[in-house]
Amino acid sequence: GAVVSQHPSWVICKSGTSVKIECRSLDFQATTMFWYRQFPKQSLMLMATSNEGSKATYEQGVEKDKFLINHASLTLSTLTVTSAHPEDSSFYICSATDRVDYGYTFGSGTRLTVV
Amino acid sequence: AQSVAQPEDQVNVAEGNPLTVKCTYSVSGNPYLFWYVQYPNRGLQFLLKYITGDNLVKGSYGFEAEFNKSQTSFHLKKPSALVSDSALYFCAVSLYNTDKLIFGTGTRLQVFP
């Protein structure tokens, strides 16, 4: 089946630094990738949608300058949290679809802790 | 606006008993409905989906769900619960002309031995 690899699975960084999270579709071409944020004991909040080769579409309230998304190829999307602060600490999950059979495959998530 | 509701924060069931996790939706147009399961500190695993066709959908790990258009529901069921089914379950909806998945708030299933 379709597999999405997300790295790193966890990261600790200092306030003010930037962190990059990678999301790769291993065995299919992901025309669209999604980035979600999940707070403890809460649902997934869609942050942005990215299509290969074009700018990401951000959901209302998500700071595009803080959460930089790049979808440079059909198998790779990255999320960079810039100038991270403790309130950015969260669980980030990516998802990818090839628009075939309405399938969405999720990465295993990244636990970001900003200290 | 489309939305998904999971009215129960937690469902408790004894091992071997049937389980139901409820989901209702509100969309304009034909919904595409999904169930996912999440284990601690992990991503989401796909269980099943309804796109069209038979209202009863069978999925992974013995789970099934019934699409009920009149009640706008898509409840997840399993005839006999296992302790290993204990996890967080999410219902999600998408419209045919968008790629976005909108998630419910999640229901924690606890299966007791």
mmCIF file of C-alpha atoms in Angstrom:
data_model
loop_
_atom_site.group_PDB
_atom_site.id
_atom_site.type_symbol
_atom_site.label_atom_id
_atom_site.label_comp_id
_atom_site.label_asym_id
_atom_site.label_seq_id
_atom_site.Cartn_x
_atom_site.Cartn_y
_atom_site.Cartn_z
ATOM 1 C CA GLY A 1 0.000 0.000 0.000
ATOM 2 C CA ALA A 2 0.853 3.662 -0.161
ATOM 3 C CA VAL A 3 3.469 4.811 2.316
ATOM 4 C CA VAL A 4 4.329 8.295 3.508
ATOM 5 C CA SER A 5 7.555 8.774 5.410
ATOM 6 C CA GLN A 6 7.826 11.728 7.781
ATOM 7 C CA HIS A 7 11.064 12.837 9.444
ATOM 8 C CA PRO A 8 12.118 13.513 12.052
ATOM 9 C CA SER A 9 9.713 11.714 14.367
ATOM 10 C CA TRP A 10 10.655 14.044 17.168
ATOM 11 C CA VAL A 11 12.801 17.141 17.523
ATOM 12 C CA ILE A 12 13.757 19.503 20.314
ATOM 13 C CA CYS A 13 14.983 22.955 19.393
ATOM 14 C CA LYS A 14 15.798 26.228 21.098
ATOM 15 C CA SER A 15 13.581 29.282 20.838
ATOM 16 C CA GLY A 16 14.426 31.402 17.837
ATOM 17 C CA THR A 17 15.791 28.606 15.707
ATOM 18 C CA SER A 18 14.149 27.036 12.662
ATOM 19 C CA VAL A 19 13.155 23.417 12.185
ATOM 20 C CA LYS A 20 12.451 21.573 8.963
ATOM 21 C CA ILE A 21 10.126 18.581 8.743
ATOM 22 C CA GLU A 22 10.129 16.361 5.661
ATOM 23 C CA CYS A 23 7.271 14.389 4.214
ATOM 24 C CA ARG A 24 7.949 11.886 1.425
ATOM 25 C CA SER A 25 5.632 9.659 -0.539
ATOM 26 C CA LEU A 26 7.656 6.490 -1.041
ATOM 27 C CA ASP A 27 5.728 4.540 -3.633
ATOM 28 C CA PHE A 28 3.388 6.986 -5.310
ATOM 29 C CA GLN A 29 3.364 10.480 -6.723
ATOM 30 C CA ALA A 30 1.631 12.866 -4.373
ATOM 31 C CA THR A 31 -0.119 15.540 -6.384
ATOM 32 C CA THR A 32 -1.293 17.153 -3.183
ATOM 33 C CA MET A 33 0.117 17.148 0.330
ATOM 34 C CA PHE A 34 -1.428 18.461 3.512
ATOM 35 C CA TRP A 35 0.043 19.619 6.774
ATOM 36 C CA TYR A 36 -1.860 19.271 10.028
ATOM 37 C CA ARG A 37 -1.211 20.325 13.563
ATOM 38 C CA GLN A 38 -2.563 18.388 16.512
ATOM 39 C CA PHE A 39 -2.733 19.677 20.051
ATOM 40 C CA PRO A 40 -2.927 17.263 22.995
ATOM 41 C CA LYS A 41 -6.240 15.458 23.160
ATOM 42 C CA GLN A 42 -7.557 17.458 20.213
ATOM 43 C CA SER A 43 -8.372 16.887 16.596
ATOM 44 C CA LEU A 44 -6.233 17.593 13.585
ATOM 45 C CA MET A 45 -6.174 21.174 12.417
ATOM 46 C CA LEU A 46 -5.431 21.619 8.725
ATOM 47 C CA MET A 47 -2.660 24.177 8.324
ATOM 48 C CA ALA A 48 -2.082 24.206 4.580
ATOM 49 C CA THR A 49 -2.480 22.394 1.313
ATOM 50 C CA SER A 50 0.393 22.162 -1.123
ATOM 51 C CA ASN A 51 0.445 21.140 -4.746
ATOM 52 C CA GLU A 52 3.648 20.236 -6.514
ATOM 53 C CA GLY A 53 5.337 23.227 -8.066
ATOM 54 C CA SER A 54 2.971 25.848 -6.728
ATOM 55 C CA LYS A 55 2.597 27.931 -3.609
ATOM 56 C CA ALA A 56 0.880 26.402 -0.641
ATOM 57 C CA THR A 57 -2.624 27.439 0.301
ATOM 58 C CA TYR A 58 -2.826 28.278 3.977
ATOM 59 C CA GLU A 59 -5.885 27.987 6.160
ATOM 60 C CA GLN A 60 -7.218 31.059 7.854
ATOM 61 C CA GLY A 61 -5.224 32.012 10.905
ATOM 62 C CA VAL A 62 -2.063 30.142 9.919
ATOM 63 C CA GLU A 63 0.978 32.391 9.562
ATOM 64 C CA LYS A 64 2.534 31.642 6.201
ATOM 65 C CA ASP A 65 5.766 33.409 7.120
ATOM 66 C CA LYS A 66 6.180 31.265 10.188
ATOM 67 C CA PHE A 67 5.217 27.958 8.634
ATOM 68 C CA LEU A 68 7.001 27.747 5.302
ATOM 69 C CA ILE A 69 5.837 24.944 3.043
ATOM 70 C CA ASN A 70 7.673 23.767 -0.032
ATOM 71 C CA HIS A 71 6.422 21.080 -2.408
ATOM 72 C CA ALA A 72 9.273 20.936 -4.878
ATOM 73 C CA SER A 73 8.579 17.495 -6.298
ATOM 74 C CA LEU A 74 5.797 14.954 -6.543
ATOM 75 C CA THR A 75 7.305 12.969 -3.688
ATOM 76 C CA LEU A 76 8.545 15.574 -1.237
ATOM 77 C CA SER A 77 7.021 18.362 0.789
ATOM 78 C CA THR A 78 8.710 20.199 3.637
ATOM 79 C CA LEU A 79 7.400 22.277 6.498
ATOM 80 C CA THR A 80 9.811 24.734 8.083
ATOM 81 C CA VAL A 81 8.872 26.287 11.384
ATOM 82 C CA THR A 82 10.804 29.546 11.431
ATOM 83 C CA SER A 83 11.899 31.362 14.566
ATOM 84 C CA ALA A 84 10.233 28.732 16.686
ATOM 85 C CA HIS A 85 8.723 29.601 20.060
ATOM 86 C CA PRO A 86 7.420 27.366 22.839
ATOM 87 C CA GLU A 87 3.844 27.895 21.664
ATOM 88 C CA ASP A 88 4.800 26.203 18.383
ATOM 89 C CA SER A 89 5.386 22.989 20.294
ATOM 90 C CA SER A 90 2.938 20.484 18.914
ATOM 91 C CA PHE A 91 2.479 17.290 16.923
ATOM 92 C CA TYR A 92 2.695 17.914 13.184
ATOM 93 C CA ILE A 93 1.336 15.388 10.696
ATOM 94 C CA CYS A 94 1.555 15.347 6.927
ATOM 95 C CA SER A 95 -0.759 13.608 4.504
ATOM 96 C CA ALA A 96 -0.531 12.922 0.803
ATOM 97 C CA THR A 97 -2.897 11.957 -1.966
ATOM 98 C CA ASP A 98 -2.430 11.002 -5.581
ATOM 99 C CA ARG A 99 -6.109 11.648 -6.224
ATOM 100 C CA VAL A 100 -6.564 8.025 -7.222
ATOM 101 C CA ASP A 101 -9.343 6.179 -5.458
ATOM 102 C CA TYR A 102 -9.708 9.071 -3.010
ATOM 103 C CA GLY A 103 -6.887 7.742 -0.871
ATOM 104 C CA TYR A 104 -5.138 9.822 1.758
ATOM 105 C CA THR A 105 -2.008 8.454 3.392
ATOM 106 C CA PHE A 106 -0.621 9.946 6.573
ATOM 107 C CA GLY A 107 2.911 10.225 7.860
ATOM 108 C CA SER A 108 3.757 9.027 11.350
ATOM 109 C CA GLY A 109 3.961 12.560 12.709
ATOM 110 C CA THR A 110 6.640 14.804 14.211
ATOM 111 C CA ARG A 111 6.659 15.828 17.855
ATOM 112 C CA LEU A 112 8.194 19.318 18.032
ATOM 113 C CA THR A 113 9.276 20.691 21.384
ATOM 114 C CA VAL A 114 10.627 24.223 21.547
ATOM 115 C CA VAL A 115 12.556 25.071 24.710
ATOM 116 C CA ALA B 1 -19.900 24.866 5.746
ATOM 117 C CA GLN B 2 -19.117 21.207 5.953
ATOM 118 C CA SER B 3 -18.491 19.666 9.340
ATOM 119 C CA VAL B 4 -18.169 16.389 11.146
ATOM 120 C CA ALA B 5 -19.371 15.649 14.664
ATOM 121 C CA GLN B 6 -18.284 12.878 16.968
ATOM 122 C CA PRO B 7 -20.597 13.301 19.946
ATOM 123 C CA GLU B 8 -18.705 11.019 22.322
ATOM 124 C CA ASP B 9 -15.305 11.949 23.700
ATOM 125 C CA GLN B 10 -14.820 8.425 24.988
ATOM 126 C CA VAL B 11 -16.427 5.043 24.517
ATOM 127 C CA ASN B 12 -15.814 2.220 26.966
ATOM 128 C CA VAL B 13 -16.560 -1.370 26.082
ATOM 129 C CA ALA B 14 -15.664 -4.776 27.442
ATOM 130 C CA GLU B 15 -13.537 -7.082 25.343
ATOM 131 C CA GLY B 16 -15.676 -9.363 23.222
ATOM 132 C CA ASN B 17 -18.646 -6.994 23.178
ATOM 133 C CA PRO B 18 -19.751 -5.096 20.095
ATOM 134 C CA LEU B 19 -18.606 -1.504 19.771
ATOM 135 C CA THR B 20 -20.012 1.562 18.049
ATOM 136 C CA VAL B 21 -18.291 4.903 17.555
ATOM 137 C CA LYS B 22 -20.673 7.559 16.311
ATOM 138 C CA CYS B 23 -20.177 10.104 13.538
ATOM 139 C CA THR B 24 -22.559 12.547 11.913
ATOM 140 C CA TYR B 25 -21.785 14.955 9.115
ATOM 141 C CA SER B 26 -23.104 18.104 7.547
ATOM 142 C CA VAL B 27 -22.189 18.823 3.947
ATOM 143 C CA SER B 28 -23.743 20.229 0.828
ATOM 144 C CA GLY B 29 -23.374 17.713 -1.928
ATOM 145 C CA ASN B 30 -22.307 14.092 -1.867
ATOM 146 C CA PRO B 31 -19.965 13.315 1.005
ATOM 147 C CA TYR B 32 -16.912 11.146 0.941
ATOM 148 C CA LEU B 33 -16.543 9.699 4.435
ATOM 149 C CA PHE B 34 -13.545 8.176 6.164
ATOM 150 C CA TRP B 35 -12.546 6.559 9.436
ATOM 151 C CA TYR B 36 -8.994 6.650 10.760
ATOM 152 C CA VAL B 37 -7.384 5.320 13.912
ATOM 153 C CA GLN B 38 -4.495 6.908 15.792
ATOM 154 C CA TYR B 39 -2.237 5.262 18.347
ATOM 155 C CA PRO B 40 -0.216 7.421 20.766
ATOM 156 C CA ASN B 41 2.395 9.612 19.085
ATOM 157 C CA ARG B 42 1.641 8.110 15.707
ATOM 158 C CA GLY B 43 0.068 9.266 12.483
ATOM 159 C CA LEU B 44 -3.342 8.173 11.297
ATOM 160 C CA GLN B 45 -4.056 4.725 9.946
ATOM 161 C CA PHE B 46 -6.813 4.277 7.387
ATOM 162 C CA LEU B 47 -9.692 1.999 8.388
ATOM 163 C CA LEU B 48 -12.345 2.440 5.724
ATOM 164 C CA LYS B 49 -14.099 4.899 3.445
ATOM 165 C CA TYR B 50 -17.420 5.453 1.742
ATOM 166 C CA ILE B 51 -17.380 7.009 -1.688
ATOM 167 C CA THR B 52 -20.366 5.480 -3.411
ATOM 168 C CA GLY B 53 -22.155 2.155 -3.706
ATOM 169 C CA ASP B 54 -23.167 -0.125 -0.855
ATOM 170 C CA ASN B 55 -24.036 1.705 2.312
ATOM 171 C CA LEU B 56 -22.274 -0.912 4.443
ATOM 172 C CA VAL B 57 -18.541 -0.573 4.130
ATOM 173 C CA LYS B 58 -16.115 -3.168 5.454
ATOM 174 C CA GLY B 59 -12.615 -2.109 6.390
ATOM 175 C CA SER B 60 -9.437 -3.112 8.131
ATOM 176 C CA TYR B 61 -9.159 -5.094 11.386
ATOM 177 C CA GLY B 62 -12.788 -6.237 11.295
ATOM 178 C CA PHE B 63 -14.278 -2.747 11.392
ATOM 179 C CA GLU B 64 -17.257 -1.696 9.338
ATOM 180 C CA ALA B 65 -19.392 1.412 8.956
ATOM 181 C CA GLU B 66 -22.817 2.159 7.590
ATOM 182 C CA PHE B 67 -23.570 5.233 5.532
ATOM 183 C CA ASN B 68 -27.037 6.531 6.403
ATOM 184 C CA LYS B 69 -27.990 9.420 4.180
ATOM 185 C CA SER B 70 -31.285 10.227 5.877
ATOM 186 C CA GLN B 71 -29.652 10.442 9.289
ATOM 187 C CA THR B 72 -26.405 11.919 7.879
ATOM 188 C CA SER B 73 -24.455 9.397 9.900
ATOM 189 C CA PHE B 74 -21.488 7.118 9.354
ATOM 190 C CA HIS B 75 -21.066 5.128 12.571
ATOM 191 C CA LEU B 76 -18.097 2.816 12.996
ATOM 192 C CA LYS B 77 -18.812 -0.671 14.306
ATOM 193 C CA LYS B 78 -17.106 -3.907 15.209
ATOM 194 C CA PRO B 79 -18.902 -7.074 16.328
ATOM 195 C CA SER B 80 -16.339 -8.097 18.942
ATOM 196 C CA ALA B 81 -13.926 -5.595 20.490
ATOM 197 C CA LEU B 82 -10.310 -6.367 21.297
ATOM 198 C CA VAL B 83 -8.140 -4.697 23.928
ATOM 199 C CA SER B 84 -5.774 -3.787 21.092
ATOM 200 C CA ASP B 85 -8.562 -1.723 19.505
ATOM 201 C CA SER B 86 -8.072 0.851 22.266
ATOM 202 C CA ALA B 87 -7.021 4.027 20.458
ATOM 203 C CA LEU B 88 -8.261 7.387 19.193
ATOM 204 C CA TYR B 89 -10.699 7.218 16.283
ATOM 205 C CA PHE B 90 -11.369 10.018 13.834
ATOM 206 C CA CYS B 91 -14.191 10.426 11.363
ATOM 207 C CA ALA B 92 -13.516 12.689 8.375
ATOM 208 C CA VAL B 93 -15.416 14.060 5.397
ATOM 209 C CA SER B 94 -14.402 15.402 2.018
ATOM 210 C CA LEU B 95 -16.361 16.745 -0.909
ATOM 211 C CA TYR B 96 -15.945 15.369 -4.382
ATOM 212 C CA ASN B 97 -14.599 18.629 -5.722
ATOM 213 C CA THR B 98 -12.033 19.345 -3.006
ATOM 214 C CA ASP B 99 -9.050 17.496 -1.644
ATOM 215 C CA LYS B 100 -9.426 18.639 1.924
ATOM 216 C CA LEU B 101 -10.330 16.277 4.717
ATOM 217 C CA ILE B 102 -12.282 17.775 7.584
ATOM 218 C CA PHE B 103 -11.916 15.817 10.817
ATOM 219 C CA GLY B 104 -14.187 15.293 13.737
ATOM 220 C CA THR B 105 -12.911 15.889 17.251
ATOM 221 C CA GLY B 106 -12.054 12.250 17.780
ATOM 222 C CA THR B 107 -13.383 9.540 20.086
ATOM 223 C CA ARG B 108 -11.183 7.644 22.456
ATOM 224 C CA LEU B 109 -12.091 3.983 22.535
ATOM 225 C CA GLN B 110 -11.158 2.060 25.649
ATOM 226 C CA VAL B 111 -11.617 -1.694 25.581
ATOM 227 C CA PHE B 112 -11.372 -3.364 28.981
ATOM 228 C CA PRO B 113 -10.255 -6.974 29.452
#
